[in-house]
Short mmCIF file of C-alpha atoms in Angstrom, two decimals:
data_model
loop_
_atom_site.label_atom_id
_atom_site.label_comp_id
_atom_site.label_asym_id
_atom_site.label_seq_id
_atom_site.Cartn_x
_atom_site.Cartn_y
_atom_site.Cartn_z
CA UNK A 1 96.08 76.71 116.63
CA UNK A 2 98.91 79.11 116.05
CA UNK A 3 98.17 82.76 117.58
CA UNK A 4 98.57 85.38 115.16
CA UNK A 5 98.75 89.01 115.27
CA UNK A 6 95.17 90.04 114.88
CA UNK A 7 94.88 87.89 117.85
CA UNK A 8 97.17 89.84 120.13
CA UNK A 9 95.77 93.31 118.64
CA UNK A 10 92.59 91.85 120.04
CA UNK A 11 93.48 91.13 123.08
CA UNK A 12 95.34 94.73 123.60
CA UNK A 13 92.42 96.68 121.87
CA UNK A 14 94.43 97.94 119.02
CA UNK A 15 94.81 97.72 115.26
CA UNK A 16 97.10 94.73 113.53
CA UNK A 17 99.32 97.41 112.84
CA UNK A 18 100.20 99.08 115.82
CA UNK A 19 101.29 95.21 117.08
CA UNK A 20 103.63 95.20 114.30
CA UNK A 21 104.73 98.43 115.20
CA UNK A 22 105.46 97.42 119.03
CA UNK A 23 107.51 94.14 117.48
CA UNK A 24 109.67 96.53 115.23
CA UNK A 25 110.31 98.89 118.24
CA UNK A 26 108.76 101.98 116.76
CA UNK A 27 108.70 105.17 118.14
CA UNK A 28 105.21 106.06 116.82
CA UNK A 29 103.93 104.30 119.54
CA UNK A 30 102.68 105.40 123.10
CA UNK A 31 104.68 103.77 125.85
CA UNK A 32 101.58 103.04 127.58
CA UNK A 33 100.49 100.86 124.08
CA UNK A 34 103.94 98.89 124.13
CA UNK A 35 102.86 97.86 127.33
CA UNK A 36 99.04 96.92 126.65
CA UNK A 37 100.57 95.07 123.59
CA UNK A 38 103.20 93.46 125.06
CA UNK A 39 101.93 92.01 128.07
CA UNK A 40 98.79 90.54 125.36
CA UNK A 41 102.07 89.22 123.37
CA UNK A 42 103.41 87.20 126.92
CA UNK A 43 99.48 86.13 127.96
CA UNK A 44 99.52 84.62 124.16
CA UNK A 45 102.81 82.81 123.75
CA UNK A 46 103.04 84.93 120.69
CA UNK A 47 106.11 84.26 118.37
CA UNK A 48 105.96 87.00 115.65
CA UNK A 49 107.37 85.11 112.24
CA UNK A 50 110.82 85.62 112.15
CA UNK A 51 111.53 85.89 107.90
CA UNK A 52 108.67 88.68 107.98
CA UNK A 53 110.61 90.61 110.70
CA UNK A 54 114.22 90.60 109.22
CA UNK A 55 112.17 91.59 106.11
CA UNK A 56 111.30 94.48 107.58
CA UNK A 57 114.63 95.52 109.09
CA UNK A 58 116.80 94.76 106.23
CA UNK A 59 115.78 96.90 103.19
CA UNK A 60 116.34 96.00 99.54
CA UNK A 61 114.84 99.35 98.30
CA UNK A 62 113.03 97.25 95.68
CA UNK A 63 109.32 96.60 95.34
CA UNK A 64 107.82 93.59 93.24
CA UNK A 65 104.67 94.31 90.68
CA UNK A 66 102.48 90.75 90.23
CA UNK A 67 100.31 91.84 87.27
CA UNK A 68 97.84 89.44 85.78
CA UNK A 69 98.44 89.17 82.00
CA UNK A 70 101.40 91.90 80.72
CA UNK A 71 100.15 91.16 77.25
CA UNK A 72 96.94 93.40 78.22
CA UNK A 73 98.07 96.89 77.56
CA UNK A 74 96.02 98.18 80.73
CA UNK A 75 98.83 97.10 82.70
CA UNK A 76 101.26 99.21 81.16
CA UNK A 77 99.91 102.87 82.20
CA UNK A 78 99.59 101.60 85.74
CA UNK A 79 103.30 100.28 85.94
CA UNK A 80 104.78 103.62 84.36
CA UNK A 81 102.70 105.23 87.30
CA UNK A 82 104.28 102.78 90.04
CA UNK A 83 107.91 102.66 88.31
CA UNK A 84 108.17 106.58 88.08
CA UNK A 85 107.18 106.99 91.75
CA UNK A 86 109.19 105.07 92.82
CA UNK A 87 112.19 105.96 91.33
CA UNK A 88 111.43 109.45 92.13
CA UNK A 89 111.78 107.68 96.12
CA UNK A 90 115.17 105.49 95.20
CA UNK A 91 113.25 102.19 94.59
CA UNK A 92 113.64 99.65 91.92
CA UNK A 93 110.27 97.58 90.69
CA UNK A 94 110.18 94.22 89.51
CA UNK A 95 107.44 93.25 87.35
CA UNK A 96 105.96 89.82 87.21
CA UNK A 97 103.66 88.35 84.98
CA UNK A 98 101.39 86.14 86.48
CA UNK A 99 100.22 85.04 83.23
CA UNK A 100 96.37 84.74 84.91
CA UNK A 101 97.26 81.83 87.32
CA UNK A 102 96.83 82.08 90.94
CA UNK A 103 99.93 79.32 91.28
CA UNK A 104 102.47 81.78 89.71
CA UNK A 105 100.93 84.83 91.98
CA UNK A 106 101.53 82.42 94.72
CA UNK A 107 104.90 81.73 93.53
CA UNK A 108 105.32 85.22 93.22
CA UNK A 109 104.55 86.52 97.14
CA UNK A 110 107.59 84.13 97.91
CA UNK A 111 109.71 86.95 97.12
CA UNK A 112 108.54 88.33 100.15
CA UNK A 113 109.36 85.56 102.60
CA UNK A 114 113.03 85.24 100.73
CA UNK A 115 113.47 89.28 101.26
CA UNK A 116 114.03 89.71 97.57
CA UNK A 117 111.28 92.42 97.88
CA UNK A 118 110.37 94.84 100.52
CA UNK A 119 106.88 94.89 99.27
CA UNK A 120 104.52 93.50 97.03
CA UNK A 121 101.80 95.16 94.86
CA UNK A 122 98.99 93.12 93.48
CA UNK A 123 97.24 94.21 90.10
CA UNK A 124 93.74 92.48 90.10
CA UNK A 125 94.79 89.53 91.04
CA UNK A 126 93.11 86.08 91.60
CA UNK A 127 94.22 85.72 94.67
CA UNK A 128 91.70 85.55 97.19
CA UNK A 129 91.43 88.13 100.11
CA UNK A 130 91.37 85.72 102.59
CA UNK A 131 94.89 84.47 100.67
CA UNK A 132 95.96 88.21 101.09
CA UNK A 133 95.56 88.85 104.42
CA UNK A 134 97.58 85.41 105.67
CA UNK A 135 100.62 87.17 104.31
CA UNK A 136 99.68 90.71 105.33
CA UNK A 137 98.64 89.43 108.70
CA UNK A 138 102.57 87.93 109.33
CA UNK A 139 103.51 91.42 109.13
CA UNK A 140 104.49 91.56 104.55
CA UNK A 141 103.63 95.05 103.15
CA UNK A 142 100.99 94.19 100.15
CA UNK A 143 99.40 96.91 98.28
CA UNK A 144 96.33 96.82 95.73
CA UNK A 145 95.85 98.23 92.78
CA UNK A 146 91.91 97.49 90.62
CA UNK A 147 90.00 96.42 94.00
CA UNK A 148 89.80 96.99 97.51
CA UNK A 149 90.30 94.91 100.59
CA UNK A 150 89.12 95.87 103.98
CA UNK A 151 92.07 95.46 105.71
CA UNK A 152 93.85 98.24 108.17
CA UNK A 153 97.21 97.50 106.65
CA UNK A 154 96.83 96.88 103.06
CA UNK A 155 96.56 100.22 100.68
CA UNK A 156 94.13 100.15 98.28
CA UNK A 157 93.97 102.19 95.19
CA UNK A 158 90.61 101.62 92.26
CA UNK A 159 87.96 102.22 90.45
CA UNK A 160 84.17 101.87 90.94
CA UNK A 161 83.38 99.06 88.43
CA UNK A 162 79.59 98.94 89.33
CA UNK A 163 79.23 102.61 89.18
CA UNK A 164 80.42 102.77 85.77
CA UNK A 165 79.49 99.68 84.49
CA UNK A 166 76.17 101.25 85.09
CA UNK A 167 76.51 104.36 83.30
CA UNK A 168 77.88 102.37 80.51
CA UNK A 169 74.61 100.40 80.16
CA UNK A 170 72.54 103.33 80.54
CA UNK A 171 74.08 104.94 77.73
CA UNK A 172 73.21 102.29 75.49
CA UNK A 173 70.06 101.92 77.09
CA UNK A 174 69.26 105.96 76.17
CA UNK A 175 70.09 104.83 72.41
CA UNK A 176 67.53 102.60 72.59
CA UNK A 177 69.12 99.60 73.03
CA UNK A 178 67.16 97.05 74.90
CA UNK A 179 69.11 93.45 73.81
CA UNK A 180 72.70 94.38 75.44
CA UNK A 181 75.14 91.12 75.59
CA UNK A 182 78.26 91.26 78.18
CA UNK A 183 81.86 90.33 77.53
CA UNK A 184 83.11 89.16 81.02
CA UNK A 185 86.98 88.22 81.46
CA UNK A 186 88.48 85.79 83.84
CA UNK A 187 85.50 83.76 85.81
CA UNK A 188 87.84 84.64 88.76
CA UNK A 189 88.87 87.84 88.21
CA UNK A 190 87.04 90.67 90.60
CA UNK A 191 86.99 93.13 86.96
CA UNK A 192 84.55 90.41 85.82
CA UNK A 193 81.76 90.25 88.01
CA UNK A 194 81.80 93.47 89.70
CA UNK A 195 81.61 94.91 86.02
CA UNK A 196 78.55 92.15 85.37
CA UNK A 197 77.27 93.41 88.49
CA UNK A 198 77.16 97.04 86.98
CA UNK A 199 75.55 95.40 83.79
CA UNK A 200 73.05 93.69 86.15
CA UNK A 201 71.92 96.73 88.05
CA UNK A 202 71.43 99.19 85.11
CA UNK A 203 68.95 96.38 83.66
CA UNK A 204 67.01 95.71 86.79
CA UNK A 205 66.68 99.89 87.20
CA UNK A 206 65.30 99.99 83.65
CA UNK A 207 63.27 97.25 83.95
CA UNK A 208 64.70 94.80 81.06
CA UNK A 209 64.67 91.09 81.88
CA UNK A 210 68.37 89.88 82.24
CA UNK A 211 69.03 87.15 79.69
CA UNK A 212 72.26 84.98 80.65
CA UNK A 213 72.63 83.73 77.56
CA UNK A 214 73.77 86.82 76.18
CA UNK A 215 76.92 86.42 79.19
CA UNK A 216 80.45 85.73 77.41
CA UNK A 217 83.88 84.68 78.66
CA UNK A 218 86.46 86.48 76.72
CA UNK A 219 89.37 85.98 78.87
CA UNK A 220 90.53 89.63 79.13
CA UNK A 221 92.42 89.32 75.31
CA UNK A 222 91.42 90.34 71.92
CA UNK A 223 91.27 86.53 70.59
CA UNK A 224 88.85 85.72 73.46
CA UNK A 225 86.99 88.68 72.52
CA UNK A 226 86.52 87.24 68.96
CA UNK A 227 86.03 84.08 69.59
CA UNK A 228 83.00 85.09 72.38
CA UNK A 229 81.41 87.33 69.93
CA UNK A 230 81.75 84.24 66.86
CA UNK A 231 80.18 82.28 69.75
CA UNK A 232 77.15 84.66 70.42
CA UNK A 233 76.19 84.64 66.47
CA UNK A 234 76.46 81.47 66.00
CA UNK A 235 74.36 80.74 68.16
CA UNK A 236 71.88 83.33 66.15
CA UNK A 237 71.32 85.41 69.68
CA UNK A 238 69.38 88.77 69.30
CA UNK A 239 71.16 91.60 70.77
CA UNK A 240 72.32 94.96 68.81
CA UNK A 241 74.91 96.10 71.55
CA UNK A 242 77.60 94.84 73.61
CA UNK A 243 79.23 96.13 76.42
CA UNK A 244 83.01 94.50 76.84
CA UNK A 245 84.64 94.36 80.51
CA UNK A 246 87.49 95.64 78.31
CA UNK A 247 88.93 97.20 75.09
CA UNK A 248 91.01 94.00 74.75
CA UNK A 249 88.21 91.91 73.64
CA UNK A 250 86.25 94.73 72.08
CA UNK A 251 89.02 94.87 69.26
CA UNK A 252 88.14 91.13 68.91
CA UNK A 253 84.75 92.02 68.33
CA UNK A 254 86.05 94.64 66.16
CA UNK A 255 87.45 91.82 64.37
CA UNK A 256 84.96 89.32 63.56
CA UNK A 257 82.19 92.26 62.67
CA UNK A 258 84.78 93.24 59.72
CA UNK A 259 84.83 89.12 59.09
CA UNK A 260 80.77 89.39 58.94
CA UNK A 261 79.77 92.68 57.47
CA UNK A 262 78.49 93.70 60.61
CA UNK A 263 78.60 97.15 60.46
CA UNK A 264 79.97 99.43 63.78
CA UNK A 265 77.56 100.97 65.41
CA UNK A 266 74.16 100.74 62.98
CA UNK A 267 74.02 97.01 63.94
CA UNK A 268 76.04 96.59 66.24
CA UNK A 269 77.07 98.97 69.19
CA UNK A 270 80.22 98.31 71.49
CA UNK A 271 81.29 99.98 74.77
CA UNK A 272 84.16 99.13 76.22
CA UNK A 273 86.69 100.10 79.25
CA UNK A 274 89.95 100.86 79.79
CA UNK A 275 90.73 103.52 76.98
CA UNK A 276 93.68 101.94 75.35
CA UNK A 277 95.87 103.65 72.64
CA UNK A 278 94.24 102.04 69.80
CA UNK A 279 90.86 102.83 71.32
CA UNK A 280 90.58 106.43 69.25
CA UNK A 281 92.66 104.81 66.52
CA UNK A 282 90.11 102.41 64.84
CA UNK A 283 87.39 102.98 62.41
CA UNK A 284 84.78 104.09 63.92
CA UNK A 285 86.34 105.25 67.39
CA UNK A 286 85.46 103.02 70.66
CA UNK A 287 83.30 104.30 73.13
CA UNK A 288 85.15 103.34 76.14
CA UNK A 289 85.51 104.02 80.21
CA UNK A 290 88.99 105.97 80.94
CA UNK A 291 90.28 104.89 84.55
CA UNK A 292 93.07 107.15 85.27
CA UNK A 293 95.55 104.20 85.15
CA UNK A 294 99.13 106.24 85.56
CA UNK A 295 97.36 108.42 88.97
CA UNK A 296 96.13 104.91 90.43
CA UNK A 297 100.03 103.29 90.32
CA UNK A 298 101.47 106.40 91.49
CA UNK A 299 99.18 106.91 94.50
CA UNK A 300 99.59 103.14 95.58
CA UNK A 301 103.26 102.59 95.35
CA UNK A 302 103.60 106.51 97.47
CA UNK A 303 101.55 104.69 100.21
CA UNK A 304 103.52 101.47 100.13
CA UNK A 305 106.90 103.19 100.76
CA UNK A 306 105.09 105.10 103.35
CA UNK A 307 104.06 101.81 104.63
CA UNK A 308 107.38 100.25 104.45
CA UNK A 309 109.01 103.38 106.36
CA UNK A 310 106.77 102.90 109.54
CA UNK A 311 105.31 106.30 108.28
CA UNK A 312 101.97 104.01 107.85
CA UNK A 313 99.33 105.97 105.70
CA UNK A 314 99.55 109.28 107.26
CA UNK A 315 96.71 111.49 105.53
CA UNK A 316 95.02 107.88 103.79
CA UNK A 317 94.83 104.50 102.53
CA UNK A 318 92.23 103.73 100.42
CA UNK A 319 92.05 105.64 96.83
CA UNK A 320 88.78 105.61 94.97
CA UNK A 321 89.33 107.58 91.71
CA UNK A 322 87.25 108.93 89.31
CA UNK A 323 86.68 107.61 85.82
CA UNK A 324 85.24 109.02 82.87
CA UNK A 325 82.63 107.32 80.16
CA UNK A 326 84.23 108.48 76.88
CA UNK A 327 81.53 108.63 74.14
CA UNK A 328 82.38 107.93 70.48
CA UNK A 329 81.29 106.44 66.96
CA UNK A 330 81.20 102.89 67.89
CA UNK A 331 77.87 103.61 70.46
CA UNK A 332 76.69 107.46 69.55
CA UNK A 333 73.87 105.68 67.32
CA UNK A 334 70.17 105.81 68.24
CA UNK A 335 68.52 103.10 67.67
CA UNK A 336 64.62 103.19 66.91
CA UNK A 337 61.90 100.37 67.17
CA UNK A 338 64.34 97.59 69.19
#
C-alpha cells in the first residue's frame, strides 16, 4: 500500500500539515521538525505526489467554486461573499455547477491535479468526506462552505442545521401544531438529514411520535417542492404544518396550496430556510431561517488564500455562524384543538 502523508506525520508526531510544509521548504517550520519529518519521510520511502507539489509552487491566482445546483438562489449570496474577497486579494473564481451529481464534482476537483486552480471550495457537496480528504491528504487546498469536516487542513465555514432545525419545529410546536410533515432535499445531501435530524430531535423533546410518512423528497427546487406537497395530499395525510429544508421548495408548496384553496397559514403553516429574496415578497410572508450566506463565503475563501500562502489559518479554521429564525405570516398562526 502506497504511504501517504498522514502516514509520515504519524510517524514524526506532527500534523498532515506541517509534512506538507517540510516538502514545500517552509520557513514556518522548526529546524529541529524538518528533521523529525524528514528522516520519517526516508524510513517510509515516501514520494510526495508530484502534480500536487508544482500546484503549489506555481500560482494561477484563481480559485474554483463547485456549487451543487446554481439554479438554487442560496448559492448566489455565498458566491458574491467568496468572489468579492477574493478580488479584494487579486484572485479570480470560477464557478461550477455541479448540477447535484457527485460525477461532475469529481470531474470538477480535476482542476486541481491539472493546476487550473490553486484551490477548490466545495458548497454542500455530495462528495463524501472520506472522498475529500484523498485529495486534501496529497497536499490540494479544499475549503467548505454548509458543513464541516474534521480535518487539520481543510477550512470549514457553516451553519448549525440541527440547532435550528430545532427551533424551527418548536415554533410550530408553540402554535400548537402537533402533525408537522418535512420537506428533505437531496437523499445525499448533508442539508437533508442533518436538518431531519433537527426535525427529529424537537419531536422526541416534546414528546410527539415521529411519523415517516409525513418525510418528503423535494430535491432542493421549487417543482420538487410542489410535486412533494401534491404527493402528501394525495395521499390524504393529516398534518397542518410543514417545515421545508428550504425556501426553494416552500414556494412549491406555495404553489399547489393556491392550486387547492389551501389557505397560508390557517390550514396550512410553512417554515422554511434560507431567506431568499422572494421570501418577504409573497402573500403572506415566509417564515424562514436567515444563514448569513455573504459572511460564510467571505470568511472561507480569506482562510483559503491564507491556506494557499503557507500562512495556514493563523487566528482559525473552522467558522460556525449564527443564524436567525425569522418569524412571519406564513407560521405566526395559533392553532387550537390539533
Amino acid at each position: 500500500m502506497d504511504t501517504k502523508i498522514k502516514d509520515v506525520a504519524k510517524m514524526a508526531g506532527v500534523s498532515p500539515a506541517t509534512v506538507s510544509r517540510v516538502l514545500n521548504d517552509s520557513s514556518l517550520v522548526a529546524e529541529s521538525t524538518k528533521r523529525k519529518v524528514k528522516e520519517a519521510i526516508e524510513q517510509m520511502s515516501y514520494h510526495p505526489n508530484a502534480t500536487a507539489k508544482y500546484l503549489r509552487s506555481q500560482k494561477t491566482m484563481t480559485i474554483g467554486v463547485i456549487v451543487s445546483d446554481i439554479n438554487v438562489s442560496y448559492y448566489a449570496e455565498i458566491v458574491k461573499g467568496i468572489e468579492n474577497m477574493a478580488y479584494s486579494r487579486k484572485y479570480k473564481v470560477i464557478i461550477c455547477d455541479a448540477q447535484n451529481q457527485k460525477e461532475k464534482e469529481l470531474g470538477y476537483l480535476e482542476l486541481l491535479l491539472n493546476r487550473t486552480v490553486d484551490a477548490m471550495i466545495l458548497i454542500t457537496p455530495m462528495l463524501s468526506d472520506e472522498t475529500i480528504k484523498e485529495y486534501v491528504n496529497k497536499g490540494f487546498v479544499i475549503g467548505l462552505i454548509g458543513r464541516y469536516l474534521d480535518h487539520p487542513n481543510v477550512p470549514c465555514s457553516f451553519t448549525d442545521n440541527v440547532k435550528f432545525s430545532k427551533q424551527a419545529l418548536e415554533h410550530l410546536i408553540e402554535r400548537g401544531h402537533r402533525n408537522i410533515a418535512y420537506l428533505s432535499g437531496y437523499p445525499d445531501a448533508i442539508d437533508s438529514y442533518e436538518r431531519l435530524e433537527g426535525y427529529m430531535k424537537a419531536l422526541r423533546e416534546h414528546n410527539i411520535p415521529f411519523r415517516p410518512e409525513l418525510i418528503e423528497n423535494g430535491d432542493f427546487n421549487e417543482t420538487g417542492g410542489y410535486h412533494a406537497f401534491k404527493r402528501m395530499v394525495e395521499k390524504k395525510l393529516s398534518f397542518t404544518a410543514i417545515y421545508s429544508a428550504n425556501d426553494e421548495m416552500a414556494l412549491g408548496v406555495y404553489k399547489a396550496c393556491a392550486e387547492l384553496h389551501i389557505m397560508i397559514p390557517e390550514q396550512l403553516a410553512i417554515v422554511g430556510v434560507d431567506n431568499n429574496r422572494i421570501s418577504k415578497y409573497i402573500s403572506p410572508q415566509l417564515s424562514t431561517v436567515n444563514q448569513p450566506k455573504y459572511t460564510m463565503g467571505a470568511l472561507l475563501v480569506e482562510k483559503i488564500i491564507d491556506q494557499i500562502n503557507e500562512n495556514q489559518f493563523v487566528n482559525q479554521r473552522v467558522f460556525k455562524v449564527d443564524s436567525e429564525l425569522l418569524i412571519r405570516g406564513s407560521s405566526d398562526f395559533k392553532v387550537l384543538n390539533v
